[in-house]
Amino acid sequence: MSTFSDDPILVIKFDDYSNLEQFQTLVDRVPYMMQRTRIDKALKMASDVMGASLRGYTKRASVMTDGRQTRDPDAINLRVASRGLFDQVN
């Protein structure tokens, strides 16, 4: 799991917990960064993490956001930014 603003930060790795309760506790501790919303960068990080994970396991992703992507000049359209992630889970 990552948190994101201007840049994504990986805060929970899949091997950081051994049961659902531990995972939920870690999720509750993820800081809200209260800044900008670069969803494209979070999607890229998710794709990179999934690409580096073990083969043969089911891969799923969810995105929780506080709103719309910040309109920066270098922002990537979300349909384009999500392609790599879709390739990982399909």
C-alpha positions as a printed Julia matrix, in Angstrom:
90×3 Matrix{Float64}:
   0.0     0.0     0.0
   1.25    3.44   -0.77
   0.24    6.92    0.13
   0.63    9.65   -2.42
   0.66   13.36   -2.97
   3.36   14.85   -5.2
   5.2    11.52   -5.05
   3.99    8.08   -3.92
   5.51    6.43   -0.86
   5.29    2.68   -0.3
   4.18    2.33    3.32
   2.93   -1.28    3.54
   4.48   -4.22    1.75
   2.43   -7.36    1.31
   4.79   -9.3     3.56
   4.47   -6.74    6.41
   1.47   -8.56    7.9
   0.31  -12.12    8.43
  -3.45  -11.69    8.88
  -6.29   -9.32    8.03
  -6.35   -7.68   11.46
  -2.67   -6.7    11.2
  -3.27   -5.33    7.71
  -6.24   -3.26    8.89
  -4.17   -1.85   11.76
  -1.42   -0.85    9.33
  -3.95    0.77    6.98
  -5.37    2.81    9.86
  -1.85    4.17   10.48
  -1.21    5.36    6.91
  -0.77    9.12    7.06
  -2.99   11.44    5.07
  -0.61   13.81    3.31
  -3.15   16.62    2.7
  -1.4    17.98   -0.33
  -1.76   17.46   -4.03
  -3.23   14.38   -5.69
  -0.95   12.74   -8.28
  -2.95    9.58   -8.96
  -0.89    8.89  -12.09
   2.27    8.49  -10.03
   0.51    6.2    -7.54
  -0.7     4.0   -10.4
   2.83    3.81  -11.81
   4.22    2.76   -8.43
   1.5     0.1    -8.03
   2.37   -1.28  -11.46
   6.08   -1.36  -10.61
   5.45   -3.14   -7.28
   3.18   -5.71   -8.88
   5.62   -6.27  -11.7
   8.32   -7.11   -9.17
   6.11   -9.48   -7.17
   6.08  -13.25   -7.36
   4.5   -14.81  -10.4
   1.55  -17.16  -10.06
  -0.33  -15.2    -7.37
  -3.56  -13.29   -7.87
  -2.9    -9.56   -8.1
  -5.45   -6.89   -7.21
  -5.27   -3.16   -6.69
  -7.53   -0.47   -5.27
  -7.1     3.24   -5.31
  -8.52    5.51   -2.62
  -8.25    9.19   -3.29
  -9.47   12.47   -1.84
 -10.59   13.74   -5.2
  -9.35   14.45   -8.7
  -5.83   14.32   -9.97
  -3.91   17.57   -9.67
  -3.55   19.21  -13.07
   0.2    19.53  -13.37
   1.9    20.09  -16.73
   3.62   16.68  -16.47
   0.53   14.78  -15.26
  -0.32   11.69  -17.29
  -3.89   10.95  -18.33
  -5.25    8.31  -15.93
  -6.34    5.97  -18.72
  -2.75    5.95  -19.97
  -1.25    5.8   -16.44
  -3.38    2.77  -15.5
  -2.49    0.62  -18.53
   0.59   -0.94  -16.91
  -1.4    -1.78  -13.81
  -4.2    -3.38  -15.83
  -1.58   -5.48  -17.62
  -0.33   -6.73  -14.24
  -3.76   -7.81  -12.89
  -5.23   -9.24  -16.08
